[in-house]
Structure formats: C-alpha cells, structure tokens
C-alpha cells in the first residue's frame, strides 16, 4: 500500500512516498481501509521535530474508512463498518491497523470524508468549549485563527452555545469565512492591535476565554485581551511554541492558564465515545457545518504541508489515498 513517511526531521521535503505491506490486526485491533485522511497541524510538529518522533515514521493521526479485518477479541466493530479514528499514528496510508477502542462508528448520515475532516478538529473544539472552559450564553470569547480547521468549528460551536465571538484571522478572505460562521467581530491580527480592539468591543471588560492555537505570536495579546478571572487556553503552536512566563504575570487579573491536549480529554474509551456523540449531535443539529477547504492526493502530502504551514488553507484539509 502507499504510505507517506517522514524519513528524518525537517521541512515538508522529508516526506517520501513508500510502498509498505498492508498490516495485519493484532488482538484488539482492526484493519481500516482508508477513504480519507485528515491533515492536522500536529502532523507538521511530528515532521519538524517540535514533538520528537523516532524516524522514519508514517505520519498522520486521523482517518476514516471501512473495517476490513478484525483481530482477536474485537467486539466493538464488524467487517464492513464505517469508522474513524483520531489518535493513532500511521494515518498517511491507504490502510492502517488501529486499536478498536480508539475508533468510533461514523453515523450513516455523515460521509467518511466529513468524518476524516472533523474527528480530531471537532473533538478538539468539543473539549475546548464544553470542558476545558465551559462557554456560557452571554460570554464574549476570542478565537484565534478562526478560519482554520479547529477555529471554524470553535466559532460555530461557541455561537451555538450563545457566546459573542470575536475572531482573528490573517486575511480579508478568511475574515469573510469567519463572519459566515457567525463571528460577531473579526480582527485582522496582522494589521490591527487585537487587545485594543477587544477592549473597545467589550467596553474594557475583556473576554472570558481565549482559544489560542497560534501560540508564540498571539500569547501576549491573548493575556492582555482577557477579563478578570479569564481563561487562556493555549492549545497549539502554529506560529511556534508560546513563551515561558512567571505565575505572577497572571496575578493582575487572577487569570487561568492552561495548555490542554485533546488526548487527555478523550483518554478513556468512554470519554472518546462521549466526545464523538456530542460532536455528531452538533453536526446533525446543523449548528456546526464542516468545510473541507482543500483536498490533496495522499501522494502529495508534501504540498499539503506546505499549504498548511504557508497559511494558504481554510477549514479542514483532506488527503485522499
Ligand atoms: N491541543 C490539542 O489537543 C490540539 C488539537 C488539535 C489542534 N491543535 C492545534 O490547533 C491549531 C489549529 O490546528 P489546525 O490543524 O486546525 O490548523 P489550522 O488552524 O487550519 O491552520 C493553522 C492556522 O494558524 C494561523 N497561523 C497564524 N500564524 C501562523 C504561522 N506563523 N504559521 C502558520 N499558521 C499560522 C493561520 O491562519 P491565519 O492565516 O488566519 O493566521 C493558519 O491557517 C494548531 O496549533 C494545532 O496544533 C491542538
């Protein structure tokens, strides 16, 4: 089968197509024939070495497809089931073996393409708005990179929960997308003073929470934009990792700082299933719509990484095996 390996740490050029044998599922595992693979920013951290990996490695954490074979003891699925997963390495391939208890069934009305586009990014939005910080009606919140994969879902979900959403984006075209998702205010963070704009919009009160997947470039702005007892959820490093700070810096407004990880919020199969149920319910309600902004053949994973890191993607990106 075709698979894409990072052969060493580096830029998108270290991604190489290889021909690997189709793996055999061991006890508790299933073999999934992929229909679509989700591209995520974390894949670039695995490739670049920001999150160290043993190389060479088949990248990718998210895919959807059809169960082709079962290992011993699997009762959760049967052959032919449509499933998706979001935390098992090796997704950049035509098929993969995954632990059955780390995958979920895809509802009939959800396409496998949508499932691959949404499972990791949508569960991230789920834990951020419902569990990491609970978004309440009437709260004003700030979402960075609001036209991106996670950002577009965060904006829509927070609106559905009754929040006023301030969104930041890198271009006018992305601003239009964020408005289309329901953002009440959109700030071009490359051109405008975000904290000053937030102060103006909130009458000096600041926001209840900042969802910050950008990291280094927005960290200071995010802290400045928070109101009293606000929460900074810094959950990604699109511009590089956020800097170190002293706890005393949080003292001026009694702020909370968290650096959450999806996999700590779906650590058990029960949590995984509950997160999936909430995600598929919000999709079924129509409150959150998933946009696949761009699709690449799996063999062109390198071009997909260049586009994602070059800020040229919107919404979710799929690799088609
Ligand atoms: N903690 C977790 O469990 C978890 C789970 C999922 C995702 N994440 C994080 O969430 C963030 C979003 O992930 P995603 O896959 O949905 O990606 P994405 O938001 O679709 O893409 C990243 C976006 O970040 C913005 N950005 C700002 N500065 C950038 C820079 N210097 N280089 C590249 N992009 C920059 C760009 O939007 P603009 O052009 O609008 O600035 C870009 O489109 C990532 O940081 C990811 O690591 C974390």
Short mmCIF file of C-alpha atoms and ligand atoms in Angstrom, two decimals:
data_model
loop_
_atom_site.label_atom_id
_atom_site.label_comp_id
_atom_site.label_asym_id
_atom_site.label_seq_id
_atom_site.Cartn_x
_atom_site.Cartn_y
_atom_site.Cartn_z
CA UNK A 1 0.00 0.00 0.00
CA UNK A 2 1.03 3.64 -0.48
CA UNK A 3 2.15 5.39 2.71
CA UNK A 4 3.86 8.71 3.39
CA UNK A 5 6.83 8.65 5.73
CA UNK A 6 8.84 11.42 7.30
CA UNK A 7 12.28 9.93 6.69
CA UNK A 8 14.00 12.36 9.04
CA UNK A 9 13.22 15.54 10.95
CA UNK A 10 12.83 18.60 8.74
CA UNK A 11 10.66 20.59 6.35
CA UNK A 12 7.98 19.20 4.01
CA UNK A 13 10.77 17.83 1.76
CA UNK A 14 11.42 14.98 4.24
CA UNK A 15 8.04 13.43 3.32
CA UNK A 16 8.50 10.47 0.99
CA UNK A 17 6.07 8.04 -0.60
CA UNK A 18 6.85 4.41 0.27
CA UNK A 19 5.30 1.06 -0.57
CA UNK A 20 4.53 -0.89 2.62
CA UNK A 21 2.79 -4.22 3.23
CA UNK A 22 -0.82 -3.94 4.42
CA UNK A 23 -0.59 -4.60 8.18
CA UNK A 24 -2.38 -7.44 9.98
CA UNK A 25 -4.51 -6.55 13.01
CA UNK A 26 -3.35 -8.00 16.32
CA UNK A 27 -5.55 -8.71 19.35
CA UNK A 28 -7.97 -5.83 19.99
CA UNK A 29 -7.10 -4.14 16.69
CA UNK A 30 -8.90 -3.59 13.40
CA UNK A 31 -7.60 -3.05 9.87
CA UNK A 32 -9.21 0.05 8.34
CA UNK A 33 -9.16 0.68 4.59
CA UNK A 34 -8.94 4.49 4.42
CA UNK A 35 -11.31 6.53 2.33
CA UNK A 36 -9.99 9.89 3.56
CA UNK A 37 -7.16 11.04 5.82
CA UNK A 38 -7.32 14.23 7.91
CA UNK A 39 -4.42 16.69 7.79
CA UNK A 40 -3.66 18.34 11.12
CA UNK A 41 -1.16 20.92 12.25
CA UNK A 42 0.24 18.41 14.75
CA UNK A 43 1.48 16.37 11.75
CA UNK A 44 3.86 19.25 10.99
CA UNK A 45 5.18 19.20 14.59
CA UNK A 46 5.86 15.46 14.28
CA UNK A 47 7.66 16.08 10.98
CA UNK A 48 9.64 19.15 12.15
CA UNK A 49 10.77 17.62 15.43
CA UNK A 50 8.88 20.11 17.65
CA UNK A 51 7.24 16.97 19.04
CA UNK A 52 10.13 14.47 18.79
CA UNK A 53 9.46 11.17 16.99
CA UNK A 54 11.53 8.14 16.15
CA UNK A 55 12.19 8.34 12.38
CA UNK A 56 11.28 7.16 9.82
CA UNK A 57 7.60 7.34 10.72
CA UNK A 58 4.33 7.16 8.81
CA UNK A 59 2.71 10.44 9.86
CA UNK A 60 -0.95 11.20 10.46
CA UNK A 61 -3.36 10.68 13.34
CA UNK A 62 -6.78 10.87 11.72
CA UNK A 63 -8.62 8.91 9.03
CA UNK A 64 -11.98 7.39 8.17
CA UNK A 65 -12.72 4.24 6.25
CA UNK A 66 -14.17 0.76 6.28
CA UNK A 67 -13.22 -2.10 8.62
CA UNK A 68 -11.59 -4.81 6.54
CA UNK A 69 -10.34 -7.29 9.14
CA UNK A 70 -10.62 -7.84 12.89
CA UNK A 71 -8.00 -9.00 15.37
CA UNK A 72 -8.84 -11.45 18.13
CA UNK A 73 -11.31 -10.31 20.73
CA UNK A 74 -12.78 -7.33 18.85
CA UNK A 75 -16.50 -6.95 19.54
CA UNK A 76 -16.85 -3.18 19.10
CA UNK A 77 -16.94 -3.39 15.27
CA UNK A 78 -17.57 -5.89 12.49
CA UNK A 79 -16.16 -6.12 8.97
CA UNK A 80 -17.76 -3.51 6.70
CA UNK A 81 -18.40 -0.95 9.49
CA UNK A 82 -17.65 2.68 8.66
CA UNK A 83 -15.31 4.01 11.33
CA UNK A 84 -12.98 6.91 12.07
CA UNK A 85 -10.10 7.48 14.48
CA UNK A 86 -8.03 10.42 15.64
CA UNK A 87 -5.09 9.48 17.79
CA UNK A 88 -3.24 6.54 16.28
CA UNK A 89 -0.10 7.29 14.24
CA UNK A 90 0.16 5.94 10.71
CA UNK A 91 -2.89 7.53 9.06
CA UNK A 92 -0.98 8.78 5.97
CA UNK A 93 -1.51 5.42 4.25
CA UNK A 94 -4.10 3.55 2.23
CA UNK A 95 -4.91 1.42 5.29
CA UNK A 96 -3.90 1.16 8.95
CA UNK A 97 -4.26 -1.02 11.98
CA UNK A 98 -5.80 0.78 14.98
CA UNK A 99 -6.95 -0.30 18.44
CA UNK A 100 -10.71 -0.88 18.18
CA UNK A 101 -11.30 1.03 21.42
CA UNK A 102 -9.68 4.16 19.95
CA UNK A 103 -12.01 4.36 16.94
CA UNK A 104 -15.68 5.31 16.64
CA UNK A 105 -18.52 4.34 14.34
CA UNK A 106 -19.44 7.01 11.79
CA UNK A 107 -23.21 7.69 11.70
CA UNK A 108 -24.92 6.79 8.39
CA UNK A 109 -25.71 10.41 7.56
CA UNK A 110 -22.05 11.51 7.92
CA UNK A 111 -19.77 10.86 4.94
CA UNK A 112 -16.37 9.29 5.55
CA UNK A 113 -14.80 12.44 4.09
CA UNK A 114 -16.58 14.61 6.67
CA UNK A 115 -15.63 12.17 9.43
CA UNK A 116 -11.94 12.37 8.46
CA UNK A 117 -12.20 16.15 8.29
CA UNK A 118 -13.85 16.54 11.67
CA UNK A 119 -12.92 13.83 14.14
CA UNK A 120 -9.72 15.35 15.52
CA UNK A 121 -10.52 19.03 14.96
CA UNK A 122 -14.15 18.68 16.06
CA UNK A 123 -13.35 16.76 19.24
CA UNK A 124 -10.76 19.44 19.99
CA UNK A 125 -13.45 22.10 19.66
CA UNK A 126 -15.77 19.91 21.76
CA UNK A 127 -13.46 19.67 24.76
CA UNK A 128 -12.40 23.31 24.48
CA UNK A 129 -15.92 24.82 24.54
CA UNK A 130 -17.61 22.26 26.82
CA UNK A 131 -14.99 21.01 29.25
CA UNK A 132 -11.69 22.94 29.29
CA UNK A 133 -13.67 26.15 29.69
CA UNK A 134 -17.45 25.91 29.59
CA UNK A 135 -18.78 28.54 27.19
CA UNK A 136 -21.98 30.06 28.59
CA UNK A 137 -24.67 32.19 26.91
CA UNK A 138 -23.76 35.85 27.06
CA UNK A 139 -19.99 35.32 27.39
CA UNK A 140 -17.69 37.15 24.99
CA UNK A 141 -14.85 34.97 23.78
CA UNK A 142 -11.83 35.32 21.48
CA UNK A 143 -10.88 32.68 18.88
CA UNK A 144 -7.57 32.99 17.01
CA UNK A 145 -7.01 31.56 13.51
CA UNK A 146 -10.79 31.46 13.22
CA UNK A 147 -10.93 30.36 9.57
CA UNK A 148 -8.70 27.32 10.17
CA UNK A 149 -9.67 23.73 10.82
CA UNK A 150 -10.25 23.91 14.59
CA UNK A 151 -11.03 27.65 14.52
CA UNK A 152 -14.01 27.38 12.15
CA UNK A 153 -15.60 24.73 14.36
CA UNK A 154 -14.88 26.68 17.56
CA UNK A 155 -16.61 29.78 16.19
CA UNK A 156 -19.74 27.89 15.14
CA UNK A 157 -19.96 25.81 18.34
CA UNK A 158 -19.45 28.82 20.61
CA UNK A 159 -22.16 30.71 18.71
CA UNK A 160 -24.50 27.73 19.18
CA UNK A 161 -23.79 27.94 22.93
CA UNK A 162 -24.84 31.59 22.96
CA UNK A 163 -21.49 33.37 23.10
CA UNK A 164 -20.46 36.59 21.40
CA UNK A 165 -17.46 35.61 19.31
CA UNK A 166 -14.51 37.82 18.43
CA UNK A 167 -12.43 36.11 15.75
CA UNK A 168 -8.92 36.82 14.49
CA UNK A 169 -7.72 35.87 11.00
CA UNK A 170 -4.82 36.52 8.67
CA UNK A 171 -6.61 37.89 5.59
CA UNK A 172 -9.79 39.56 4.31
CA UNK A 173 -10.85 36.34 2.58
CA UNK A 174 -10.55 34.47 5.88
CA UNK A 175 -12.46 37.30 7.63
CA UNK A 176 -15.39 36.67 5.27
CA UNK A 177 -15.30 32.98 6.15
CA UNK A 178 -15.28 33.70 9.89
CA UNK A 179 -18.25 36.06 9.50
CA UNK A 180 -20.03 33.37 7.53
CA UNK A 181 -19.55 31.03 10.50
CA UNK A 182 -21.24 33.55 12.74
CA UNK A 183 -18.33 35.52 14.23
CA UNK A 184 -19.70 38.79 15.63
CA UNK A 185 -16.44 40.74 15.28
CA UNK A 186 -13.44 39.91 13.12
CA UNK A 187 -9.96 41.32 13.64
CA UNK A 188 -7.08 41.05 11.15
CA UNK A 189 -4.36 40.23 13.67
CA UNK A 190 -1.54 41.01 11.23
CA UNK A 191 -2.71 44.59 10.90
CA UNK A 192 -4.69 45.60 13.98
CA UNK A 193 -3.95 45.86 17.70
CA UNK A 194 -6.02 42.90 18.91
CA UNK A 195 -6.03 43.73 22.64
CA UNK A 196 -7.07 47.33 21.92
CA UNK A 197 -9.87 46.16 19.61
CA UNK A 198 -11.05 43.62 22.20
CA UNK A 199 -11.09 46.34 24.87
CA UNK A 200 -13.15 48.56 22.55
CA UNK A 201 -15.62 45.77 21.71
CA UNK A 202 -16.05 44.66 25.34
CA UNK A 203 -16.18 48.16 26.85
CA UNK A 204 -12.89 47.49 28.65
CA UNK A 205 -14.15 44.26 30.29
CA UNK A 206 -12.04 41.81 28.26
CA UNK A 207 -13.11 38.30 27.23
CA UNK A 208 -13.96 35.26 29.36
CA UNK A 209 -11.71 32.90 27.42
CA UNK A 210 -9.17 32.99 24.61
CA UNK A 211 -8.81 29.88 22.45
CA UNK A 212 -5.30 30.26 21.10
CA UNK A 213 -3.92 27.72 18.65
CA UNK A 214 -1.41 30.20 17.21
CA UNK A 215 0.95 30.18 20.22
CA UNK A 216 4.07 32.34 20.11
CA UNK A 217 2.79 35.31 18.08
CA UNK A 218 -0.51 35.75 19.93
CA UNK A 219 0.35 34.71 23.51
CA UNK A 220 0.90 38.19 24.91
CA UNK A 221 -2.13 39.61 23.10
CA UNK A 222 -4.24 36.77 24.42
CA UNK A 223 -3.28 37.52 28.03
CA UNK A 224 -3.97 41.23 27.51
CA UNK A 225 -7.39 40.51 25.99
CA UNK A 226 -8.70 38.56 28.99
CA UNK A 227 -11.05 39.97 31.55
CA UNK A 228 -10.86 39.34 35.29
CA UNK A 229 -10.58 35.58 36.08
CA UNK A 230 -10.39 34.84 32.35
CA UNK A 231 -9.00 31.62 30.90
CA UNK A 232 -6.22 31.39 28.34
CA UNK A 233 -6.41 28.01 26.64
CA UNK A 234 -3.21 27.97 24.60
CA UNK A 235 -3.68 24.76 22.65
CA UNK A 236 -1.29 24.97 19.71
CA UNK A 237 1.90 26.29 18.16
CA UNK A 238 1.02 27.30 14.58
CA UNK A 239 3.47 30.24 14.86
CA UNK A 240 5.81 28.46 17.30
CA UNK A 241 5.52 27.49 20.97
CA UNK A 242 4.23 30.05 23.47
CA UNK A 243 6.93 31.62 25.69
CA UNK A 244 7.57 30.85 29.37
CA UNK A 245 6.00 33.20 31.89
CA UNK A 246 6.06 33.64 35.65
CA UNK A 247 2.84 32.81 37.53
CA UNK A 248 2.93 36.33 38.97
CA UNK A 249 2.08 37.66 35.50
CA UNK A 250 -1.34 36.01 35.84
CA UNK A 251 -1.88 37.79 39.15
CA UNK A 252 -3.00 41.18 37.88
CA UNK A 253 -6.40 39.79 36.80
CA UNK A 254 -6.42 36.36 38.57
CA UNK A 255 -6.09 34.65 35.19
CA UNK A 256 -6.11 30.93 34.47
CA UNK A 257 -3.59 29.50 32.02
CA UNK A 258 -3.98 26.02 30.60
CA UNK A 259 -2.12 24.14 27.87
CA UNK A 260 -4.66 21.41 27.09
CA UNK A 261 -4.25 18.37 24.86
CA UNK A 262 -7.15 16.55 23.20
CA UNK A 263 -5.77 13.17 24.16
CA UNK A 264 -6.08 13.98 27.87
CA UNK A 265 -9.78 14.77 27.32
CA UNK A 266 -10.52 11.56 25.39
CA UNK A 267 -8.18 9.38 27.42
CA UNK A 268 -10.71 6.62 28.05
CA UNK A 269 -12.98 4.93 25.52
CA UNK A 270 -15.99 6.31 27.44
CA UNK A 271 -14.63 9.85 27.05
CA UNK A 272 -13.89 9.17 23.36
CA UNK A 273 -17.44 7.94 22.77
CA UNK A 274 -19.00 10.86 24.69
CA UNK A 275 -16.94 13.39 22.75
CA UNK A 276 -17.88 11.71 19.44
CA UNK A 277 -21.57 11.66 20.41
CA UNK A 278 -21.53 15.38 21.25
CA UNK A 279 -19.71 16.15 18.00
CA UNK A 280 -22.01 14.11 15.77
CA UNK A 281 -25.04 15.62 17.57
CA UNK A 282 -23.90 19.18 16.90
CA UNK A 283 -23.30 18.26 13.24
CA UNK A 284 -26.75 16.65 12.99
CA UNK A 285 -28.36 19.75 14.51
CA UNK A 286 -26.89 21.85 11.71
CA UNK A 287 -25.30 24.25 14.22
CA UNK A 288 -21.81 23.27 13.08
CA UNK A 289 -21.02 22.70 9.41
CA UNK A 290 -17.78 21.20 8.25
CA UNK A 291 -15.97 22.72 5.32
CA UNK A 292 -13.32 20.77 3.52
CA UNK A 293 -11.37 23.74 2.21
CA UNK A 294 -8.95 21.70 0.11
CA UNK A 295 -8.16 18.14 -0.86
CA UNK A 296 -4.82 16.65 -1.97
CA UNK A 297 -3.98 13.17 -3.23
CA UNK A 298 -2.17 11.34 -0.41
CA UNK A 299 0.92 11.16 -2.62
CA UNK A 300 1.03 14.99 -2.49
CA UNK A 301 1.19 15.22 1.31
CA UNK A 302 4.25 17.43 0.94
CA UNK A 303 2.25 20.08 -0.96
CA UNK A 304 -0.47 19.83 1.69
CA UNK A 305 2.07 20.51 4.47
CA UNK A 306 3.43 23.49 2.53
CA UNK A 307 -0.06 24.92 2.13
CA UNK A 308 -0.97 24.41 5.82
CA UNK A 309 2.25 25.94 7.13
CA UNK A 310 2.09 28.67 4.48
CA UNK A 311 -1.32 29.79 5.85
CA UNK A 312 -2.92 29.05 2.48
CA UNK A 313 -5.59 26.62 3.76
CA UNK A 314 -9.04 27.28 5.19
CA UNK A 315 -11.26 24.89 7.13
CA UNK A 316 -10.20 21.24 7.06
CA UNK A 317 -7.79 19.60 4.62
CA UNK A 318 -8.09 16.01 3.40
CA UNK A 319 -5.53 13.66 1.87
CA UNK A 320 -7.19 11.15 -0.43
CA UNK A 321 -5.46 7.76 -0.62
N1 LIG B 1 -4.03 20.77 21.93
C1 LIG B 1 -4.69 19.96 21.17
O1 LIG B 1 -5.16 18.91 21.59
C2 LIG B 1 -4.89 20.32 19.73
C3 LIG B 1 -5.72 19.54 18.90
C4 LIG B 1 -5.92 19.95 17.58
C5 LIG B 1 -5.28 21.07 17.09
N2 LIG B 1 -4.45 21.77 17.89
C6 LIG B 1 -3.78 23.00 17.43
O2 LIG B 1 -4.76 23.86 16.91
C7 LIG B 1 -4.18 24.71 15.94
C8 LIG B 1 -5.03 24.65 14.69
O3 LIG B 1 -4.86 23.37 14.08
P1 LIG B 1 -5.47 23.09 12.64
O4 LIG B 1 -4.98 21.75 12.23
O5 LIG B 1 -6.92 23.38 12.65
O6 LIG B 1 -4.71 24.19 11.73
P2 LIG B 1 -5.33 25.48 11.04
O7 LIG B 1 -5.92 26.37 12.08
O8 LIG B 1 -6.18 25.06 9.91
O9 LIG B 1 -4.03 26.16 10.44
C9 LIG B 1 -3.25 26.99 11.23
C10 LIG B 1 -3.64 28.48 11.05
O10 LIG B 1 -2.93 29.24 12.02
C11 LIG B 1 -2.75 30.54 11.55
N3 LIG B 1 -1.37 30.97 11.77
C12 LIG B 1 -1.01 32.06 12.47
N4 LIG B 1 0.32 32.20 12.44
C13 LIG B 1 0.82 31.20 11.70
C14 LIG B 1 2.13 30.85 11.30
N5 LIG B 1 3.22 31.57 11.65
N6 LIG B 1 2.30 29.75 10.53
C15 LIG B 1 1.24 29.02 10.15
N7 LIG B 1 -0.03 29.33 10.51
C16 LIG B 1 -0.25 30.41 11.27
C17 LIG B 1 -3.11 30.55 10.05
O11 LIG B 1 -4.36 31.21 9.90
P3 LIG B 1 -4.37 32.79 9.54
O12 LIG B 1 -3.83 32.91 8.14
O13 LIG B 1 -5.79 33.19 9.67
O14 LIG B 1 -3.48 33.46 10.53
C18 LIG B 1 -3.25 29.08 9.71
O15 LIG B 1 -4.17 28.85 8.68
C19 LIG B 1 -2.74 24.21 15.76
O16 LIG B 1 -1.88 24.98 16.55
C20 LIG B 1 -2.81 22.81 16.29
O17 LIG B 1 -1.57 22.34 16.73
C21 LIG B 1 -4.24 21.40 19.18
#
